[in-house]
mmCIF file of C-alpha atoms and ligand atoms in Angstrom:
data_model
loop_
_atom_site.group_PDB
_atom_site.id
_atom_site.type_symbol
_atom_site.label_atom_id
_atom_site.label_comp_id
_atom_site.label_asym_id
_atom_site.label_seq_id
_atom_site.Cartn_x
_atom_site.Cartn_y
_atom_site.Cartn_z
ATOM 1 C CA MET Y 1 24.699 10.905 -5.217
ATOM 2 C CA SER Y 2 26.286 13.996 -3.727
ATOM 3 C CA GLU Y 3 28.002 17.020 -5.180
ATOM 4 C CA ILE Y 4 30.863 16.400 -2.753
ATOM 5 C CA ARG Y 5 33.240 13.754 -4.096
ATOM 6 C CA ILE Y 6 34.755 11.407 -1.548
ATOM 7 C CA PRO Y 7 37.753 9.359 -2.720
ATOM 8 C CA GLU Y 8 36.826 5.690 -2.430
ATOM 9 C CA ASP Y 9 40.141 4.863 -0.786
ATOM 10 C CA HIS Y 10 39.468 7.322 2.028
ATOM 11 C CA PRO Y 11 39.640 5.306 5.280
ATOM 12 C CA ARG Y 12 36.310 6.743 6.409
ATOM 13 C CA TYR Y 13 34.605 6.485 3.006
ATOM 14 C CA GLU Y 14 31.440 4.664 4.147
ATOM 15 C CA SER Y 15 30.960 6.896 7.138
ATOM 16 C CA LEU Y 16 31.437 10.095 5.106
ATOM 17 C CA LEU Y 17 29.076 8.865 2.409
ATOM 18 C CA THR Y 18 26.409 8.142 5.002
ATOM 19 C CA ARG Y 19 26.874 11.612 6.450
ATOM 20 C CA HIS Y 20 26.451 13.209 3.026
ATOM 21 C CA ARG Y 21 23.250 11.264 2.408
ATOM 22 C CA ILE Y 22 21.799 12.721 5.591
ATOM 23 C CA GLU Y 23 22.907 16.243 4.621
ATOM 24 C CA LYS Y 24 21.288 15.794 1.227
ATOM 25 C CA GLY Y 25 18.143 14.519 2.950
ATOM 26 C CA VAL Y 26 17.993 17.755 4.954
ATOM 27 C CA ASP Y 27 18.527 19.861 1.800
ATOM 28 C CA GLU Y 28 15.704 18.008 0.046
ATOM 29 C CA GLY Y 29 13.241 18.399 2.924
ATOM 30 C CA ILE Y 30 13.249 14.668 3.715
ATOM 31 C CA THR Y 31 15.285 14.657 6.916
ATOM 32 C CA SER Y 32 14.776 17.014 9.864
ATOM 33 C CA ARG Y 33 17.620 18.984 11.406
ATOM 34 C CA GLN Y 34 17.299 16.823 14.517
ATOM 35 C CA GLY Y 35 18.106 13.958 12.169
ATOM 36 C CA LEU Y 36 21.635 15.344 11.852
ATOM 37 C CA ILE Y 37 22.077 15.081 15.604
ATOM 38 C CA ALA Y 38 20.717 11.537 15.651
ATOM 39 C CA GLN Y 39 23.180 10.592 12.914
ATOM 40 C CA GLY Y 40 26.117 12.006 14.884
ATOM 41 C CA ARG Y 41 25.086 10.040 17.932
ATOM 42 C CA GLY Y 42 24.820 6.864 15.873
ATOM 43 C CA GLU Y 43 28.236 7.412 14.281
ATOM 44 C CA ALA Y 44 29.908 7.520 17.685
ATOM 45 C CA PHE Y 45 28.472 4.144 18.685
ATOM 46 C CA ASP Y 46 29.269 2.679 15.283
ATOM 47 C CA TYR Y 47 32.883 3.828 15.579
ATOM 48 C CA LEU Y 48 33.193 2.047 18.926
ATOM 49 C CA LEU Y 49 31.636 -1.103 17.492
ATOM 50 C CA GLY Y 50 34.260 -1.125 14.748
ATOM 51 C CA GLU Y 51 31.766 -0.143 11.994
ATOM 52 C CA ARG Y 52 30.850 -3.753 11.333
ATOM 53 C CA THR Y 53 27.947 -6.105 11.884
ATOM 54 C CA THR Y 54 28.793 -8.091 14.999
ATOM 55 C CA ASP Y 55 27.810 -11.766 15.309
ATOM 56 C CA GLY Y 56 25.143 -10.725 17.816
ATOM 57 C CA ALA Y 57 23.679 -8.172 15.388
ATOM 58 C CA ASP Y 58 23.657 -10.751 12.612
ATOM 59 C CA ALA Y 59 21.693 -13.151 14.849
ATOM 60 C CA ALA Y 60 19.202 -10.361 15.621
ATOM 61 C CA GLU Y 61 18.894 -9.605 11.902
ATOM 62 C CA ARG Y 62 18.098 -13.257 11.195
ATOM 63 C CA ALA Y 63 15.492 -13.319 13.984
ATOM 64 C CA ALA Y 64 14.006 -10.106 12.558
ATOM 65 C CA ALA Y 65 13.732 -11.696 9.114
ATOM 66 C CA ALA Y 66 12.000 -14.738 10.605
ATOM 67 C CA ALA Y 67 9.563 -12.538 12.594
ATOM 68 C CA LEU Y 68 8.707 -10.488 9.491
ATOM 69 C CA LEU Y 69 8.065 -13.672 7.476
ATOM 70 C CA LEU Y 70 5.888 -15.125 10.257
ATOM 71 C CA ALA Y 71 3.805 -11.959 10.640
ATOM 72 C CA ASP Y 72 0.144 -11.716 9.648
ATOM 73 C CA HIS Y 73 0.722 -8.056 8.869
ATOM 74 C CA ALA Y 74 4.204 -6.595 9.022
ATOM 75 C CA VAL Y 75 4.909 -2.878 8.591
ATOM 76 C CA LEU Y 76 8.256 -1.145 8.033
ATOM 77 C CA SER Y 77 8.190 2.319 9.557
ATOM 78 C CA VAL Y 78 10.190 4.982 7.730
ATOM 79 C CA ASN Y 79 11.350 8.326 9.115
ATOM 80 C CA GLY Y 80 13.505 11.056 7.577
ATOM 81 C CA ASN Y 81 16.851 9.422 8.381
ATOM 82 C CA VAL Y 82 15.723 6.028 7.112
ATOM 83 C CA ALA Y 83 14.416 7.579 3.883
ATOM 84 C CA ALA Y 84 17.692 9.433 3.295
ATOM 85 C CA LEU Y 85 19.950 6.464 4.064
ATOM 86 C CA VAL Y 86 18.210 3.313 2.772
ATOM 87 C CA PRO Y 87 15.159 4.104 0.575
ATOM 88 C CA GLY Y 88 15.778 1.397 -2.042
ATOM 89 C CA GLU Y 89 16.869 -1.136 0.594
ATOM 90 C CA ILE Y 90 13.596 -0.641 2.519
ATOM 91 C CA VAL Y 91 11.618 -1.286 -0.670
ATOM 92 C CA GLU Y 92 13.614 -4.501 -1.231
ATOM 93 C CA LEU Y 93 12.995 -5.634 2.343
ATOM 94 C CA ALA Y 94 9.262 -4.980 1.939
ATOM 95 C CA GLU Y 95 9.274 -7.078 -1.239
ATOM 96 C CA ALA Y 96 11.230 -9.915 0.368
ATOM 97 C CA THR Y 97 8.894 -10.147 3.385
ATOM 98 C CA GLY Y 98 5.520 -8.968 2.062
ATOM 99 C CA ALA Y 99 5.559 -6.051 4.534
ATOM 100 C CA ASP Y 100 3.863 -2.667 4.078
ATOM 101 C CA ILE Y 101 5.829 0.584 4.201
ATOM 102 C CA GLU Y 102 4.549 3.455 6.361
ATOM 103 C CA VAL Y 103 6.010 6.917 6.807
ATOM 104 C CA ASN Y 104 5.966 7.742 10.485
ATOM 105 C CA LEU Y 105 7.568 10.988 11.686
ATOM 106 C CA PHE Y 106 8.375 12.354 15.106
ATOM 107 C CA ASN Y 107 8.261 15.908 13.752
ATOM 108 C CA ARG Y 108 5.356 15.459 11.415
ATOM 109 C CA THR Y 109 4.664 18.040 8.711
ATOM 110 C CA ASP Y 110 2.548 17.476 5.592
ATOM 111 C CA GLU Y 111 5.429 18.655 3.387
ATOM 112 C CA ARG Y 112 7.927 16.217 4.835
ATOM 113 C CA MET Y 113 5.414 13.337 4.764
ATOM 114 C CA ALA Y 114 4.783 14.000 1.065
ATOM 115 C CA ALA Y 115 8.493 14.431 0.239
ATOM 116 C CA ILE Y 116 9.364 11.111 1.894
ATOM 117 C CA ALA Y 117 6.492 9.242 0.235
ATOM 118 C CA ALA Y 118 7.567 10.627 -3.171
ATOM 119 C CA HIS Y 119 11.202 9.708 -2.485
ATOM 120 C CA LEU Y 120 10.210 6.125 -1.605
ATOM 121 C CA ARG Y 121 8.096 5.845 -4.764
ATOM 122 C CA GLU Y 122 11.091 7.039 -6.807
ATOM 123 C CA HIS Y 123 12.950 4.108 -5.281
ATOM 124 C CA GLY Y 124 10.307 1.612 -6.369
ATOM 125 C CA ALA Y 125 7.720 1.629 -3.563
ATOM 126 C CA GLU Y 126 4.217 0.987 -4.909
ATOM 127 C CA GLU Y 127 2.125 1.767 -1.875
ATOM 128 C CA VAL Y 128 3.262 4.093 0.881
ATOM 129 C CA LYS Y 129 1.098 4.341 3.988
ATOM 130 C CA GLY Y 130 1.122 7.009 6.687
ATOM 131 C CA LEU Y 131 -0.624 9.854 4.881
ATOM 132 C CA ASP Y 132 -4.152 8.981 6.088
ATOM 133 C CA ALA Y 133 -3.210 9.142 9.783
ATOM 134 C CA ASP Y 134 -6.612 7.783 10.783
ATOM 135 C CA GLY Y 135 -5.280 5.640 13.663
ATOM 136 C CA ARG Y 136 -3.672 6.543 17.004
ATOM 137 C CA ILE Y 137 -1.043 5.025 19.298
ATOM 138 C CA PRO Y 138 -2.579 5.183 22.799
ATOM 139 C CA GLY Y 139 -0.661 7.127 25.440
ATOM 140 C CA LEU Y 140 1.020 9.683 23.155
ATOM 141 C CA SER Y 141 0.164 13.301 22.449
ATOM 142 C CA HIS Y 142 -1.863 13.973 19.306
ATOM 143 C CA GLU Y 143 0.750 14.616 16.589
ATOM 144 C CA ARG Y 144 3.154 11.907 17.733
ATOM 145 C CA ALA Y 145 0.360 9.341 18.057
ATOM 146 C CA LYS Y 146 -0.705 9.434 14.391
ATOM 147 C CA VAL Y 147 -0.509 6.232 12.346
ATOM 148 C CA ASP Y 148 -2.585 4.619 9.611
ATOM 149 C CA ALA Y 149 -5.354 2.407 11.011
ATOM 150 C CA ASP Y 150 -4.752 -0.178 8.274
ATOM 151 C CA GLY Y 151 -0.949 0.185 8.596
ATOM 152 C CA ILE Y 152 0.935 0.326 11.905
ATOM 153 C CA GLY Y 153 -2.457 0.452 13.685
ATOM 154 C CA ASP Y 154 -3.304 -3.007 12.381
ATOM 155 C CA ALA Y 155 0.200 -4.566 12.294
ATOM 156 C CA ASP Y 156 1.293 -7.452 14.503
ATOM 157 C CA VAL Y 157 4.998 -6.952 13.666
ATOM 158 C CA VAL Y 158 6.612 -3.533 13.138
ATOM 159 C CA LEU Y 159 10.158 -2.655 12.163
ATOM 160 C CA VAL Y 160 10.951 0.755 13.598
ATOM 161 C CA PRO Y 161 14.483 1.797 12.733
ATOM 162 C CA LEU Y 162 15.784 4.780 14.701
ATOM 163 C CA GLU Y 163 12.538 5.270 16.605
ATOM 164 C CA ASP Y 164 12.153 7.726 19.440
ATOM 165 C CA GLY Y 165 12.098 5.924 22.806
ATOM 166 C CA ASP Y 166 8.636 7.092 23.841
ATOM 167 C CA ARG Y 167 6.969 5.836 20.727
ATOM 168 C CA ALA Y 168 8.906 2.580 20.768
ATOM 169 C CA GLU Y 169 7.623 1.969 24.297
ATOM 170 C CA ALA Y 170 4.048 2.897 23.347
ATOM 171 C CA LEU Y 171 4.066 0.575 20.318
ATOM 172 C CA SER Y 172 5.358 -2.299 22.352
ATOM 173 C CA ALA Y 173 2.667 -1.602 25.007
ATOM 174 C CA MET Y 174 0.101 -2.105 22.202
ATOM 175 C CA GLY Y 175 1.268 -5.716 22.080
ATOM 176 C CA LYS Y 176 3.071 -5.483 18.760
ATOM 177 C CA THR Y 177 6.235 -7.445 18.133
ATOM 178 C CA GLU Y 178 8.688 -4.631 17.728
ATOM 179 C CA ILE Y 179 11.975 -4.822 15.852
ATOM 180 C CA VAL Y 180 14.199 -1.794 16.487
ATOM 181 C CA ILE Y 181 17.416 -0.882 14.698
ATOM 182 C CA ASP Y 182 19.491 1.380 16.944
ATOM 183 C CA LEU Y 183 23.244 1.610 17.417
ATOM 184 C CA ASN Y 184 22.811 2.525 21.073
ATOM 185 C CA PRO Y 185 22.078 -0.633 23.091
ATOM 186 C CA LEU Y 186 21.151 1.535 26.086
ATOM 187 C CA SER Y 187 18.496 3.598 24.302
ATOM 188 C CA ARG Y 188 14.925 3.229 25.453
ATOM 189 C CA SER Y 189 13.952 2.169 21.926
ATOM 190 C CA ALA Y 190 16.385 -0.734 21.881
ATOM 191 C CA ARG Y 191 15.268 -1.721 25.386
ATOM 192 C CA ALA Y 192 11.569 -1.674 24.409
ATOM 193 C CA ALA Y 193 12.112 -3.961 21.421
ATOM 194 C CA ALA Y 194 11.337 -7.662 21.232
ATOM 195 C CA ILE Y 195 14.202 -7.823 18.721
ATOM 196 C CA PRO Y 196 16.782 -5.039 19.148
ATOM 197 C CA ILE Y 197 19.284 -4.836 16.287
ATOM 198 C CA VAL Y 198 22.400 -2.956 17.390
ATOM 199 C CA ASP Y 199 23.860 -2.173 13.979
ATOM 200 C CA ASN Y 200 24.030 0.668 11.483
ATOM 201 C CA ILE Y 201 20.857 0.808 9.436
ATOM 202 C CA VAL Y 202 22.898 0.926 6.219
ATOM 203 C CA ARG Y 203 24.236 -2.567 7.014
ATOM 204 C CA ALA Y 204 21.243 -3.904 8.951
ATOM 205 C CA VAL Y 205 18.438 -3.495 6.399
ATOM 206 C CA PRO Y 206 20.211 -5.282 3.505
ATOM 207 C CA ASN Y 207 21.273 -8.048 5.886
ATOM 208 C CA VAL Y 208 17.707 -8.617 7.133
ATOM 209 C CA THR Y 209 16.670 -8.849 3.458
ATOM 210 C CA ARG Y 210 19.416 -11.383 2.763
ATOM 211 C CA HIS Y 211 18.243 -13.544 5.667
ATOM 212 C CA ALA Y 212 14.600 -13.193 4.578
ATOM 213 C CA ARG Y 213 15.456 -14.410 1.078
ATOM 214 C CA GLU Y 214 17.337 -17.359 2.545
ATOM 215 C CA LEU Y 215 14.446 -18.220 4.887
ATOM 216 C CA ARG Y 216 11.651 -17.622 2.402
ATOM 217 C CA ASP Y 217 10.826 -21.319 1.955
ATOM 218 C CA ALA Y 218 11.560 -22.381 5.534
ATOM 219 C CA PRO Y 219 8.683 -24.050 7.408
ATOM 220 C CA ARG Y 220 6.869 -21.892 9.971
ATOM 221 C CA GLU Y 221 8.140 -24.103 12.813
ATOM 222 C CA GLU Y 222 11.722 -23.308 11.844
ATOM 223 C CA LEU Y 223 10.964 -19.574 11.659
ATOM 224 C CA ALA Y 224 9.311 -19.758 15.084
ATOM 225 C CA ARG Y 225 12.347 -21.603 16.464
ATOM 226 C CA ILE Y 226 14.654 -18.836 15.224
ATOM 227 C CA VAL Y 227 12.487 -16.119 16.819
ATOM 228 C CA ASP Y 228 12.080 -18.027 20.103
ATOM 229 C CA GLY Y 229 15.798 -18.815 20.244
ATOM 230 C CA PHE Y 230 16.716 -15.130 20.094
ATOM 231 C CA ASP Y 231 17.662 -13.788 23.527
ATOM 232 C CA ARG Y 232 17.137 -10.010 23.626
ATOM 233 C CA GLU Y 233 18.790 -9.424 27.019
ATOM 234 C CA ARG Y 234 21.856 -11.303 25.937
ATOM 235 C CA ALA Y 235 22.013 -9.448 22.607
ATOM 236 C CA LEU Y 236 21.832 -6.059 24.345
ATOM 237 C CA GLY Y 237 24.388 -7.106 26.976
ATOM 238 C CA GLU Y 238 26.840 -8.353 24.364
ATOM 239 C CA ALA Y 239 26.513 -5.200 22.290
ATOM 240 C CA GLU Y 240 27.149 -3.036 25.329
ATOM 241 C CA ARG Y 241 30.223 -5.093 26.217
ATOM 242 C CA GLU Y 242 31.587 -4.805 22.675
ATOM 243 C CA ILE Y 243 31.256 -1.030 22.912
ATOM 244 C CA ARG Y 244 32.719 -0.727 26.419
ATOM 245 C CA ASP Y 245 35.556 -3.210 25.931
ATOM 246 C CA GLY Y 246 36.455 -1.760 22.562
ATOM 247 C CA ALA Y 247 35.764 -3.820 19.487
ATOM 248 C CA ARG Y 248 38.307 -1.747 17.597
ATOM 249 C CA SER Y 249 41.241 -4.099 17.692
ATOM 250 C CA ASP Y 250 42.944 -1.937 15.032
ATOM 251 C CA VAL Y 251 43.447 0.790 17.644
ATOM 252 C CA SER Y 252 45.992 -0.159 20.293
ATOM 253 C CA PRO Y 253 45.127 0.717 23.928
ATOM 254 C CA THR Y 254 47.870 3.358 24.013
ATOM 255 C CA ASP Y 255 46.327 5.113 20.994
ATOM 256 C CA ARG Y 256 42.883 5.288 22.516
HETATM 257 P P1 ATP R 1 15.872 7.065 23.240
HETATM 258 O O1 ATP R 1 14.748 8.080 23.302
HETATM 259 O O2 ATP R 1 15.498 5.837 22.463
HETATM 260 O O3 ATP R 1 16.519 6.705 24.538
HETATM 261 P P2 ATP R 1 17.516 9.054 21.913
HETATM 262 O O4 ATP R 1 16.808 10.160 22.555
HETATM 263 O O5 ATP R 1 18.988 8.955 21.960
HETATM 264 O O6 ATP R 1 17.008 7.637 22.364
HETATM 265 P P3 ATP R 1 17.369 9.976 19.237
HETATM 266 O O7 ATP R 1 18.534 10.856 19.437
HETATM 267 O O8 ATP R 1 16.067 10.512 18.801
HETATM 268 O O9 ATP R 1 17.068 9.016 20.436
HETATM 269 O O10 ATP R 1 17.675 8.831 18.188
HETATM 270 C C1 ATP R 1 18.807 8.568 17.641
HETATM 271 C C2 ATP R 1 19.142 7.120 17.889
HETATM 272 O O11 ATP R 1 19.330 6.501 16.638
HETATM 273 C C3 ATP R 1 20.438 7.033 18.667
HETATM 274 O O12 ATP R 1 20.344 6.052 19.662
HETATM 275 C C4 ATP R 1 21.459 6.619 17.594
HETATM 276 O O13 ATP R 1 22.444 5.759 18.133
HETATM 277 C C5 ATP R 1 20.599 5.885 16.596
HETATM 278 N N1 ATP R 1 21.114 6.005 15.216
HETATM 279 C C6 ATP R 1 21.421 7.142 14.526
HETATM 280 N N2 ATP R 1 21.850 6.874 13.282
HETATM 281 C C7 ATP R 1 21.798 5.529 13.151
HETATM 282 C C8 ATP R 1 22.101 4.638 12.091
HETATM 283 N N3 ATP R 1 22.565 5.073 10.916
HETATM 284 N N4 ATP R 1 21.903 3.325 12.305
HETATM 285 C C9 ATP R 1 21.447 2.857 13.497
HETATM 286 N N5 ATP R 1 21.161 3.652 14.550
HETATM 287 C C10 ATP R 1 21.326 4.967 14.387
#
């Protein structure tokens, strides 16, 4: 995976591996340099959360799975960080929920769009949307507004992991049910989401897939009950408390 070997017994193995995937993404023209900064920001929150999926995040991931299964047209939006970190996992989630995959970049260049689409196809994606860019998100400047008319433009449910706050707000203003994965519960993206998932994308995406597989044969009423029973304000509040109060019980207060 990377030319740098990390010993598996290293206490920060997962975190270092994730970091190397992002670096490799930058080297391969998949991830932007701003993506490195976003990753660093995410790591800090993840560290404070104890680098684990909290009960609240797991409940959000189950609600996300139910919303994706209930959707008429669900789309998973992929940017450079998502493509570097979880390309195969996104393809599996699309298969488990019947969702489309669309590349959607904040810093859009034709080269990066093509590199990401090719990378996703190498990981098993059959159709990758986003290259037509024949639709627009109202309220955003030209480049940042581009989407596919028959992709995100037409979707009723969108999963936007690590989305920029402005676009998350604009998508939600279009009336779409928005699922955001973001380790910062205070970010505008998380706050704009109908279902904010405060978890690392490397844990969140496979866990949404697991829930979707479990719920695949559930009646629509049960799926609707799971979505309706999810309380976004409470989820965000709990995540913030976990971060502020220190979920890391392995670090004693005097060591902090
Ligand atoms: P906003 O505009 O939404 O208020 P921002 O300007 O902080 O947020 P960026 O820096 O563009 O947004 O986005 C990075 C966001 O993605 C951060 O909130 C960070 O916590 C989150 N993030 C980065 N890496 C991951 C990851 N691996 N899993 C989940 N979230 C992540």
